[in-house]
Amino acid sequence: MSTLIQKYNIPGPRYTSYPTVPYWDETTFSKQKWIQTFQKSFEESNTSEGISLYIHLPYCESLCTFCACHKHITKRHEVEEPYIETVLKEWDLYVDLIDEVPVIKEVHLGGGTPTFFSIGQLEKLINGIFKRAQKHPNHEFSFEGHPNNTSKEHLQGLYDLGFTRVSFGVQDYNPKVQEAIHRIQPFENVERVHNWAKEIGYTSISHDLVFGLPFQTKENVIHTITKTKELQPDRISFYSYAHVPWVKGVGQRGFNENDLPKNDEKRALYEIGKELFAEMGYIEIGMDHFALPTDSLYTATETKTLHRNFMGYTANKTQLMIGLGMSAISDSWYGFAQNVKTVKEYQQIVNDGEIPVFRGHILSKEDLVMRKHILNIMCHFNTSWEEEALQIENIENHIDKLQEMINDGLVCVEKNHLTVPEEARPYVRNICMAFDKKLQEKQPETKLFSMTI
């Protein structure tokens, strides 16, 4: 294992999309082409499966130095109302492009810190969305809650609006680690909001943990998971810390790179976590998620409906996901589009009556086939290419690129079927890279990706 980790622990995408953002071809993209793919996808999917909304709420009162999200740091809460009004205007711009009433199956409030906003503003947001939309009968609405500022009013108010899933960012309970990442958050705060959510009736409560943080040790991980066991959330995300200060700037330079566990040491943190989760009754889902057998994420795994998009793994597979808010990314299946990355520019463009996308990618037929393979591998650890073989020239070349991993026992290929053995799941990103034609054609000239393992 040690030798393989050293061999395959290289920079690589996390594959929440294909092609990945650095390889989007902006020469084939335009706002009009994006609108056309949005309309096509809406017509194909709205009445059959519904659509998804990701709403980016970027404000945070303080900077967490482990975070790689697009955020805006401020303590001025008067920014809430104009931002919510702008998001609703953006939603109106999309609804004006279609003839049917949107049927929304999935809503996710991400950030930033969604609970930076008052429950009154969040109610205004959701009620405003549904003035021009309907809820799917099997909808699942979720939000990210910061344990330090999520109130019982937040939880009750959003529950009354149809939210049944909440994820709380825990990261690690060790004070030294929390100080390094600027996220001081005692267990009592997490326990309080978790119990409130359970009491109110949330059917899926998730805790987000991170391994590979500065000063983090095996003992820290064991302690954090032991405390997590006391609350027994329905889901646990156990993310690898992505150290990409060259992308996110000063925020991730609040500690020395030598303070980070690396390679074998870092992977050992995941393996001990995985072992403890199994003892607690959790099932490993995809690359970095664990769920109890009673949770919808586990059900989606069993029924082969697990999906992966810019929000990560989801139990709801929808063809169309609209991203609202500053920096949000939309996915029509046929194309991707990202909104501008500053609040000021976002508000200015929307208030001028324009959809605020500034870049994206329209997928070719080859892109769509490769995307399907990568999604299959990331969600189900297997894929078949018999149906697509005639659509792509030299698909054997992609399999040839796996030969070394086949020799190392990390992947099995028989006829037109590929399977990732359970013990090789840590290398799933590396396996997907063999199908990433964009990456193979042009290696990045600068650092773009986090390490794969």
Tab-separated table of C-alpha atoms in Angstrom:
chain	number	residue	atom	x	y	z
A	1	MET	CA	0.000	0.000	0.000
A	2	SER	CA	2.791	2.429	0.915
A	3	THR	CA	4.571	1.973	-2.419
A	4	LEU	CA	1.326	2.375	-4.371
A	5	ILE	CA	0.412	5.556	-2.513
A	6	GLN	CA	3.774	7.105	-3.315
A	7	LYS	CA	3.394	6.028	-6.940
A	8	TYR	CA	-0.159	7.251	-7.545
A	9	ASN	CA	-0.492	10.221	-5.183
A	10	ILE	CA	-0.351	12.864	-7.888
A	11	PRO	CA	-2.344	16.026	-8.660
A	12	GLY	CA	-5.689	15.157	-10.239
A	13	PRO	CA	-9.313	16.319	-10.601
A	14	ARG	CA	-12.086	15.379	-8.167
A	15	TYR	CA	-14.443	14.839	-11.120
A	16	THR	CA	-17.543	16.705	-10.046
A	17	SER	CA	-17.769	17.382	-13.781
A	18	TYR	CA	-16.299	16.285	-17.082
A	19	PRO	CA	-14.613	18.043	-18.691
A	20	THR	CA	-13.210	19.582	-15.515
A	21	VAL	CA	-13.335	23.368	-15.217
A	22	PRO	CA	-9.714	24.054	-16.313
A	23	TYR	CA	-10.425	22.243	-19.590
A	24	TRP	CA	-13.638	23.989	-20.530
A	25	ASP	CA	-13.433	25.159	-24.138
A	26	GLU	CA	-14.629	28.731	-24.051
A	27	THR	CA	-14.231	29.142	-27.805
A	28	THR	CA	-17.312	26.939	-28.306
A	29	PHE	CA	-19.245	28.591	-25.465
A	30	SER	CA	-21.518	31.603	-25.533
A	31	LYS	CA	-24.337	32.796	-23.325
A	32	GLN	CA	-26.793	32.063	-26.142
A	33	LYS	CA	-25.517	28.488	-26.568
A	34	TRP	CA	-25.816	27.968	-22.825
A	35	ILE	CA	-29.429	29.190	-22.892
A	36	GLN	CA	-30.192	26.788	-25.755
A	37	THR	CA	-28.809	23.779	-23.845
A	38	PHE	CA	-30.697	24.908	-20.718
A	39	GLN	CA	-33.963	25.068	-22.649
A	40	LYS	CA	-33.369	21.691	-24.312
A	41	SER	CA	-32.579	20.003	-21.015
A	42	PHE	CA	-35.545	21.608	-19.274
A	43	GLU	CA	-37.925	20.304	-21.952
A	44	GLU	CA	-36.481	16.794	-21.624
A	45	SER	CA	-36.445	16.528	-17.846
A	46	ASN	CA	-38.831	18.915	-16.103
A	47	THR	CA	-41.999	16.809	-16.041
A	48	SER	CA	-40.264	13.411	-15.866
A	49	GLU	CA	-37.704	13.863	-13.097
A	50	GLY	CA	-37.747	17.526	-12.109
A	51	ILE	CA	-34.773	19.864	-11.839
A	52	SER	CA	-32.215	20.793	-9.190
A	53	LEU	CA	-31.299	24.187	-7.792
A	54	TYR	CA	-27.995	25.023	-6.172
A	55	ILE	CA	-28.092	28.428	-4.499
A	56	HIS	CA	-24.758	29.930	-3.481
A	57	LEU	CA	-24.912	32.141	-0.374
A	58	PRO	CA	-21.335	33.431	-0.150
A	59	TYR	CA	-21.141	35.424	3.070
A	60	CYS	CA	-19.118	34.375	6.123
A	61	GLU	CA	-18.332	36.396	9.233
A	62	SER	CA	-14.798	34.974	9.477
A	63	LEU	CA	-12.376	33.122	7.213
A	64	CYS	CA	-11.745	29.402	7.737
A	65	THR	CA	-8.258	28.776	6.413
A	66	PHE	CA	-8.984	25.243	5.160
A	67	CYS	CA	-11.826	26.405	2.901
A	68	ALA	CA	-11.491	26.476	-0.889
A	69	CYS	CA	-14.995	27.802	-1.590
A	70	HIS	CA	-15.888	31.153	-3.154
A	71	LYS	CA	-16.867	33.363	-0.245
A	72	HIS	CA	-17.138	36.976	0.866
A	73	ILE	CA	-16.059	37.828	4.426
A	74	THR	CA	-18.112	40.478	6.212
A	75	LYS	CA	-19.935	41.143	9.476
A	76	ARG	CA	-22.340	43.567	7.791
A	77	HIS	CA	-25.683	41.812	7.673
A	78	GLU	CA	-27.336	44.584	5.689
A	79	VAL	CA	-25.892	42.770	2.633
A	80	GLU	CA	-28.457	39.982	3.066
A	81	GLU	CA	-31.537	41.593	1.566
A	82	PRO	CA	-30.019	42.952	-1.676
A	83	TYR	CA	-28.277	39.632	-2.306
A	84	ILE	CA	-31.483	37.615	-1.857
A	85	GLU	CA	-33.330	40.041	-4.133
A	86	THR	CA	-30.661	39.561	-6.816
A	87	VAL	CA	-30.876	35.752	-6.610
A	88	LEU	CA	-34.645	35.952	-7.093
A	89	LYS	CA	-34.157	38.218	-10.094
A	90	GLU	CA	-31.721	35.699	-11.571
A	91	TRP	CA	-34.291	32.932	-11.046
A	92	ASP	CA	-36.876	35.056	-12.870
A	93	LEU	CA	-34.470	35.430	-15.810
A	94	TYR	CA	-34.331	31.640	-16.154
A	95	VAL	CA	-38.072	31.091	-15.693
A	96	ASP	CA	-38.779	33.725	-18.366
A	97	LEU	CA	-36.941	31.483	-20.876
A	98	ILE	CA	-39.327	28.530	-20.505
A	99	ASP	CA	-43.001	27.821	-21.130
A	100	GLU	CA	-43.748	25.295	-18.374
A	101	VAL	CA	-43.798	25.752	-14.609
A	102	PRO	CA	-40.503	24.370	-13.199
A	103	VAL	CA	-40.849	21.247	-11.040
A	104	ILE	CA	-38.063	21.341	-8.462
A	105	LYS	CA	-36.839	18.068	-7.036
A	106	GLU	CA	-33.695	19.221	-5.266
A	107	VAL	CA	-32.648	22.462	-3.587
A	108	HIS	CA	-29.303	22.889	-1.875
A	109	LEU	CA	-28.191	26.029	-0.057
A	110	GLY	CA	-24.394	26.179	-0.049
A	111	GLY	CA	-21.757	28.733	0.696
A	112	GLY	CA	-20.088	30.507	2.256
A	113	THR	CA	-22.336	30.182	5.265
A	114	PRO	CA	-26.049	29.926	4.421
A	115	THR	CA	-26.923	30.429	8.091
A	116	PHE	CA	-25.176	33.822	7.941
A	117	PHE	CA	-28.582	34.875	6.590
A	118	SER	CA	-31.525	35.386	8.930
A	119	ILE	CA	-34.367	32.904	8.751
A	120	GLY	CA	-36.541	35.749	7.486
A	121	GLN	CA	-34.294	36.287	4.464
A	122	LEU	CA	-34.046	32.529	3.787
A	123	GLU	CA	-37.849	32.263	3.921
A	124	LYS	CA	-38.072	35.169	1.478
A	125	LEU	CA	-35.663	33.332	-0.831
A	126	ILE	CA	-37.449	29.969	-0.853
A	127	ASN	CA	-40.951	31.436	-0.995
A	128	GLY	CA	-39.805	33.665	-3.848
A	129	ILE	CA	-38.471	30.664	-5.775
A	130	PHE	CA	-41.761	28.788	-5.413
A	131	LYS	CA	-43.888	31.689	-6.547
A	132	ARG	CA	-42.905	30.454	-10.006
A	133	ALA	CA	-42.264	26.756	-9.373
A	134	GLN	CA	-43.769	23.552	-7.972
A	135	LYS	CA	-42.275	21.013	-5.582
A	136	HIS	CA	-41.638	17.540	-6.926
A	137	PRO	CA	-43.542	14.870	-4.925
A	138	ASN	CA	-40.196	13.260	-3.960
A	139	HIS	CA	-38.278	16.465	-3.360
A	140	GLU	CA	-35.225	16.629	-1.108
A	141	PHE	CA	-34.130	20.053	0.118
A	142	SER	CA	-30.881	20.491	2.039
A	143	PHE	CA	-28.640	23.192	3.444
A	144	GLU	CA	-25.235	23.611	5.023
A	145	GLY	CA	-25.427	24.749	8.620
A	146	HIS	CA	-22.582	26.288	10.603
A	147	PRO	CA	-22.874	24.856	14.152
A	148	ASN	CA	-21.801	28.161	15.677
A	149	ASN	CA	-24.583	30.265	14.167
A	150	THR	CA	-27.372	27.891	13.133
A	151	SER	CA	-30.320	28.712	15.364
A	152	LYS	CA	-33.340	26.610	16.242
A	153	GLU	CA	-35.330	29.188	14.265
A	154	HIS	CA	-33.185	28.465	11.190
A	155	LEU	CA	-33.825	24.747	11.516
A	156	GLN	CA	-37.548	25.026	12.199
A	157	GLY	CA	-38.166	27.676	9.540
A	158	LEU	CA	-36.384	25.751	6.789
A	159	TYR	CA	-38.040	22.495	7.853
A	160	ASP	CA	-41.427	24.184	7.511
A	161	LEU	CA	-40.415	25.119	3.941
A	162	GLY	CA	-39.684	21.490	3.033
A	163	PHE	CA	-36.036	21.057	4.050
A	164	THR	CA	-35.385	17.622	5.549
A	165	ARG	CA	-31.599	17.324	5.215
A	166	VAL	CA	-28.884	19.394	6.857
A	167	SER	CA	-25.109	19.028	6.877
A	168	PHE	CA	-23.018	20.447	9.690
A	169	GLY	CA	-19.364	21.315	9.100
A	170	VAL	CA	-17.380	19.700	11.925
A	171	GLN	CA	-13.898	19.134	10.411
A	172	ASP	CA	-12.071	18.105	13.654
A	173	TYR	CA	-12.661	18.532	17.391
A	174	ASN	CA	-9.024	19.059	18.404
A	175	PRO	CA	-8.440	22.656	19.657
A	176	LYS	CA	-4.983	22.922	18.050
A	177	VAL	CA	-6.341	21.856	14.665
A	178	GLN	CA	-9.318	24.191	15.026
A	179	GLU	CA	-7.036	27.102	15.850
A	180	ALA	CA	-4.855	26.390	12.792
A	181	ILE	CA	-7.868	26.359	10.441
A	182	HIS	CA	-9.527	29.292	12.232
A	183	ARG	CA	-12.665	27.304	13.029
A	184	ILE	CA	-13.137	27.304	16.796
A	185	GLN	CA	-16.126	25.047	17.301
A	186	PRO	CA	-16.552	22.921	20.429
A	187	PHE	CA	-18.454	19.632	20.399
A	188	GLU	CA	-21.233	21.177	22.508
A	189	ASN	CA	-22.162	23.503	19.626
A	190	VAL	CA	-22.461	20.598	17.196
A	191	GLU	CA	-24.374	18.511	19.715
A	192	ARG	CA	-26.865	21.323	20.294
A	193	VAL	CA	-27.754	21.929	16.630
A	194	HIS	CA	-27.723	18.199	15.831
A	195	ASN	CA	-30.223	17.463	18.577
A	196	TRP	CA	-32.415	20.384	17.535
A	197	ALA	CA	-32.512	19.045	13.957
A	198	LYS	CA	-33.376	15.560	15.172
A	199	GLU	CA	-36.077	16.896	17.496
A	200	ILE	CA	-37.634	18.988	14.703
A	201	GLY	CA	-37.809	15.993	12.364
A	202	TYR	CA	-34.934	16.209	9.868
A	203	THR	CA	-34.655	12.789	8.234
A	204	SER	CA	-31.011	13.093	7.152
A	205	ILE	CA	-28.402	14.815	9.296
A	206	SER	CA	-24.855	14.827	7.947
A	207	HIS	CA	-21.549	15.706	9.588
A	208	ASP	CA	-18.649	16.856	7.417
A	209	LEU	CA	-15.248	15.729	8.690
A	210	VAL	CA	-11.877	16.423	7.077
A	211	PHE	CA	-8.628	14.432	7.213
A	212	GLY	CA	-5.193	15.789	6.351
A	213	LEU	CA	-5.617	19.069	8.255
A	214	PRO	CA	-2.632	20.866	9.813
A	215	PHE	CA	-1.353	19.252	13.043
A	216	GLN	CA	-3.958	16.492	12.709
A	217	THR	CA	-2.905	13.112	14.122
A	218	LYS	CA	-4.341	9.621	14.252
A	219	GLU	CA	-5.424	10.315	17.831
A	220	ASN	CA	-7.294	13.458	16.696
A	221	VAL	CA	-9.217	11.515	14.067
A	222	ILE	CA	-10.117	8.748	16.532
A	223	HIS	CA	-11.277	11.349	19.074
A	224	THR	CA	-13.386	13.224	16.498
A	225	ILE	CA	-15.051	10.062	15.228
A	226	THR	CA	-15.644	8.814	18.786
A	227	LYS	CA	-17.450	12.069	19.578
A	228	THR	CA	-19.356	11.792	16.289
A	229	LYS	CA	-20.504	8.318	17.331
A	230	GLU	CA	-22.302	9.865	20.304
A	231	LEU	CA	-24.607	11.734	17.894
A	232	GLN	CA	-24.780	9.098	15.126
A	233	PRO	CA	-25.551	11.309	12.103
A	234	ASP	CA	-27.285	9.644	9.154
A	235	ARG	CA	-24.404	10.519	6.838
A	236	ILE	CA	-20.752	11.342	7.266
A	237	SER	CA	-18.605	13.036	4.667
A	238	PHE	CA	-14.919	12.343	5.272
A	239	TYR	CA	-13.152	14.704	2.909
A	240	SER	CA	-9.485	14.863	2.079
A	241	TYR	CA	-8.181	18.347	2.798
A	242	ALA	CA	-7.318	19.901	-0.575
A	243	HIS	CA	-4.267	22.088	-0.100
A	244	VAL	CA	-4.392	24.432	-3.095
A	245	PRO	CA	-3.086	27.820	-1.879
A	246	TRP	CA	-1.952	28.634	-5.440
A	247	VAL	CA	-5.647	28.683	-6.393
A	248	LYS	CA	-7.253	30.189	-3.316
A	249	GLY	CA	-4.545	32.586	-2.235
A	250	VAL	CA	-3.804	33.792	1.260
A	251	GLY	CA	-6.665	31.941	2.956
A	252	GLN	CA	-4.883	28.582	2.812
A	253	ARG	CA	-1.503	30.002	3.817
A	254	GLY	CA	-2.378	30.413	7.477
A	255	PHE	CA	-0.085	27.504	8.387
A	256	ASN	CA	3.135	25.975	7.186
A	257	GLU	CA	2.940	23.215	4.590
A	258	ASN	CA	5.206	21.134	6.839
A	259	ASP	CA	2.367	21.083	9.383
A	260	LEU	CA	0.269	18.882	7.062
A	261	PRO	CA	0.255	15.067	7.228
A	262	LYS	CA	1.391	13.680	3.881
A	263	ASN	CA	1.252	10.511	1.752
A	264	ASP	CA	1.200	7.374	3.949
A	265	GLU	CA	0.580	9.379	7.103
A	266	LYS	CA	-2.390	11.163	5.567
A	267	ARG	CA	-3.847	8.017	4.019
A	268	ALA	CA	-3.607	6.262	7.368
A	269	LEU	CA	-5.985	8.873	8.781
A	270	TYR	CA	-8.584	7.889	6.200
A	271	GLU	CA	-8.121	4.176	6.718
A	272	ILE	CA	-8.572	4.422	10.494
A	273	GLY	CA	-11.677	6.547	9.895
A	274	LYS	CA	-13.082	4.052	7.401
A	275	GLU	CA	-12.498	1.208	9.877
A	276	LEU	CA	-14.229	3.072	12.696
A	277	PHE	CA	-17.192	4.032	10.489
A	278	ALA	CA	-17.661	0.371	9.517
A	279	GLU	CA	-17.685	-0.611	13.194
A	280	MET	CA	-20.373	2.043	13.750
A	281	GLY	CA	-22.593	0.559	11.023
A	282	TYR	CA	-21.864	2.996	8.187
A	283	ILE	CA	-21.529	1.888	4.573
A	284	GLU	CA	-18.899	3.504	2.342
A	285	ILE	CA	-20.516	5.442	-0.509
A	286	GLY	CA	-18.452	6.554	-3.481
A	287	MET	CA	-15.130	8.199	-2.774
A	288	ASP	CA	-15.484	9.929	0.596
A	289	HIS	CA	-19.023	9.462	1.934
A	290	PHE	CA	-20.503	7.071	4.503
A	291	ALA	CA	-24.166	6.484	5.282
A	292	LEU	CA	-26.339	4.392	7.547
A	293	PRO	CA	-28.476	1.793	5.733
A	294	THR	CA	-31.558	3.887	6.572
A	295	ASP	CA	-30.312	6.932	4.634
A	296	SER	CA	-31.355	7.817	1.061
A	297	LEU	CA	-27.716	7.972	-0.047
A	298	TYR	CA	-27.328	4.270	0.749
A	299	THR	CA	-30.611	3.486	-1.014
A	300	ALA	CA	-29.371	5.336	-4.103
A	301	THR	CA	-26.224	3.218	-4.069
A	302	GLU	CA	-28.219	0.010	-3.895
A	303	THR	CA	-30.587	1.052	-6.689
A	304	LYS	CA	-27.738	2.390	-8.878
A	305	THR	CA	-29.250	5.878	-8.918
A	306	LEU	CA	-26.393	7.591	-7.054
A	307	HIS	CA	-25.332	10.732	-8.902
A	308	ARG	CA	-22.396	13.118	-8.712
A	309	ASN	CA	-22.345	16.773	-9.679
A	310	PHE	CA	-20.892	20.065	-8.463
A	311	MET	CA	-22.595	19.496	-5.096
A	312	GLY	CA	-20.794	16.144	-4.716
A	313	TYR	CA	-22.696	12.860	-4.299
A	314	THR	CA	-26.467	13.084	-4.304
A	315	ALA	CA	-29.339	10.613	-4.065
A	316	ASN	CA	-31.325	12.659	-6.589
A	317	LYS	CA	-30.341	12.262	-10.210
A	318	THR	CA	-31.613	15.160	-12.279
A	319	GLN	CA	-30.449	16.081	-15.745
A	320	LEU	CA	-30.686	19.831	-15.163
A	321	MET	CA	-29.102	21.718	-12.281
A	322	ILE	CA	-29.373	25.502	-12.211
A	323	GLY	CA	-26.805	27.351	-10.137
A	324	LEU	CA	-28.004	30.669	-8.710
A	325	GLY	CA	-25.801	33.227	-6.999
A	326	MET	CA	-22.267	34.498	-7.237
A	327	SER	CA	-19.816	31.886	-8.695
A	328	ALA	CA	-22.539	29.171	-8.906
A	329	ILE	CA	-22.149	26.558	-11.645
A	330	SER	CA	-25.054	25.239	-13.707
A	331	ASP	CA	-25.201	21.888	-15.514
A	332	SER	CA	-27.665	21.134	-18.310
A	333	TRP	CA	-25.961	17.783	-19.062
A	334	TYR	CA	-25.178	19.182	-22.520
A	335	GLY	CA	-23.301	22.172	-21.146
A	336	PHE	CA	-21.814	23.868	-18.090
A	337	ALA	CA	-21.936	27.556	-17.188
A	338	GLN	CA	-20.429	29.452	-14.270
A	339	ASN	CA	-21.585	32.766	-12.848
A	340	VAL	CA	-19.197	35.661	-12.279
A	341	LYS	CA	-17.161	35.377	-9.087
A	342	THR	CA	-17.675	38.650	-7.231
A	343	VAL	CA	-20.844	39.836	-5.517
A	344	LYS	CA	-20.566	43.330	-7.014
A	345	GLU	CA	-20.299	42.112	-10.612
A	346	TYR	CA	-22.967	39.461	-10.076
A	347	GLN	CA	-25.483	41.981	-8.758
A	348	GLN	CA	-24.689	44.492	-11.494
A	349	ILE	CA	-25.190	42.010	-14.358
A	350	VAL	CA	-28.415	40.539	-12.955
A	351	ASN	CA	-29.848	43.970	-12.217
A	352	ASP	CA	-29.109	44.855	-15.859
A	353	GLY	CA	-31.382	41.967	-16.862
A	354	GLU	CA	-28.711	39.500	-17.985
A	355	ILE	CA	-27.978	35.931	-16.908
A	356	PRO	CA	-24.598	36.387	-15.143
A	357	VAL	CA	-22.583	33.521	-16.668
A	358	PHE	CA	-19.059	34.364	-17.801
A	359	ARG	CA	-17.613	31.030	-18.874
A	360	GLY	CA	-18.620	27.471	-19.591
A	361	HIS	CA	-18.388	24.497	-21.924
A	362	ILE	CA	-20.709	22.903	-24.471
A	363	LEU	CA	-20.146	19.134	-24.428
A	364	SER	CA	-19.327	17.274	-27.632
A	365	LYS	CA	-20.622	13.745	-28.307
A	366	GLU	CA	-17.253	12.414	-27.167
A	367	ASP	CA	-17.416	14.499	-23.987
A	368	LEU	CA	-20.839	13.051	-23.176
A	369	VAL	CA	-19.623	9.469	-23.532
A	370	MET	CA	-16.502	10.054	-21.449
A	371	ARG	CA	-18.579	11.864	-18.838
A	372	LYS	CA	-20.811	8.811	-18.545
A	373	HIS	CA	-17.822	6.508	-17.962
A	374	ILE	CA	-16.297	8.811	-15.346
A	375	LEU	CA	-19.643	9.175	-13.540
A	376	ASN	CA	-20.096	5.394	-13.532
A	377	ILE	CA	-16.639	4.876	-12.052
A	378	MET	CA	-17.011	7.630	-9.443
A	379	CYS	CA	-20.491	6.485	-8.355
A	380	HIS	CA	-20.538	2.720	-8.921
A	381	PHE	CA	-16.858	1.731	-9.360
A	382	ASN	CA	-17.570	0.094	-12.699
A	383	THR	CA	-18.442	0.956	-16.271
A	384	SER	CA	-19.119	-0.713	-19.626
A	385	TRP	CA	-18.411	0.715	-23.055
A	386	GLU	CA	-19.910	-1.776	-25.464
A	387	GLU	CA	-22.724	0.567	-26.551
A	388	GLU	CA	-20.424	3.551	-26.960
A	389	ALA	CA	-17.519	1.750	-28.647
A	390	LEU	CA	-18.692	2.762	-32.092
A	391	GLN	CA	-19.069	6.397	-31.059
A	392	ILE	CA	-15.446	6.926	-30.054
A	393	GLU	CA	-12.332	6.278	-32.047
A	394	ASN	CA	-9.668	4.169	-30.353
A	395	ILE	CA	-11.384	3.620	-27.013
A	396	GLU	CA	-8.732	0.950	-26.537
A	397	ASN	CA	-6.251	3.768	-26.002
A	398	HIS	CA	-7.995	4.676	-22.763
A	399	ILE	CA	-7.830	1.077	-21.592
A	400	ASP	CA	-4.145	0.923	-22.568
A	401	LYS	CA	-3.500	3.834	-20.226
A	402	LEU	CA	-4.878	1.688	-17.397
A	403	GLN	CA	-2.462	-1.159	-18.052
A	404	GLU	CA	-0.048	-0.223	-15.267
A	405	MET	CA	-2.929	0.051	-12.798
A	406	ILE	CA	-4.237	-3.307	-14.033
A	407	ASN	CA	-0.813	-4.785	-13.339
A	408	ASP	CA	-0.861	-3.228	-9.863
A	409	GLY	CA	-4.264	-4.788	-9.118
A	410	LEU	CA	-6.117	-1.472	-8.960
A	411	VAL	CA	-8.569	-2.169	-11.765
A	412	CYS	CA	-10.011	-5.199	-13.573
A	413	VAL	CA	-10.935	-5.115	-17.258
A	414	GLU	CA	-12.762	-8.038	-18.869
A	415	LYS	CA	-14.102	-7.713	-22.412
A	416	ASN	CA	-15.963	-4.397	-22.383
A	417	HIS	CA	-16.384	-4.027	-18.640
A	418	LEU	CA	-14.245	-2.280	-16.017
A	419	THR	CA	-14.447	-2.865	-12.255
A	420	VAL	CA	-12.595	-1.213	-9.388
A	421	PRO	CA	-11.884	-3.691	-6.553
A	422	GLU	CA	-12.911	-2.492	-3.097
A	423	GLU	CA	-9.308	-2.265	-1.895
A	424	ALA	CA	-8.463	-0.006	-4.872
A	425	ARG	CA	-11.142	2.624	-4.206
A	426	PRO	CA	-8.595	5.154	-2.885
A	427	TYR	CA	-7.249	5.315	-6.460
A	428	VAL	CA	-10.574	5.993	-8.184
A	429	ARG	CA	-9.539	9.500	-9.272
A	430	ASN	CA	-6.420	8.058	-10.923
A	431	ILE	CA	-8.562	5.510	-12.770
A	432	CYS	CA	-10.876	8.222	-14.052
A	433	MET	CA	-7.870	10.155	-15.335
A	434	ALA	CA	-7.311	7.381	-17.900
A	435	PHE	CA	-10.657	8.382	-19.469
A	436	ASP	CA	-9.901	12.113	-19.287
A	437	LYS	CA	-8.879	12.889	-22.848
A	438	LYS	CA	-8.589	16.618	-22.147
A	439	LEU	CA	-6.073	15.996	-19.365
A	440	GLN	CA	-4.096	13.584	-21.536
A	441	GLU	CA	-3.943	16.001	-24.446
A	442	LYS	CA	-2.684	18.901	-22.370
A	443	GLN	CA	-1.138	18.670	-18.944
A	444	PRO	CA	-1.614	21.901	-16.960
A	445	GLU	CA	1.322	24.277	-17.044
A	446	THR	CA	0.672	25.432	-13.487
A	447	LYS	CA	-0.701	23.782	-10.350
A	448	LEU	CA	-4.440	23.253	-10.616
A	449	PHE	CA	-5.456	20.150	-8.699
A	450	SER	CA	-5.139	18.693	-5.221
A	451	MET	CA	-3.399	15.341	-4.643
A	452	THR	CA	-5.499	12.303	-5.534
A	453	ILE	CA	-4.963	10.176	-2.415
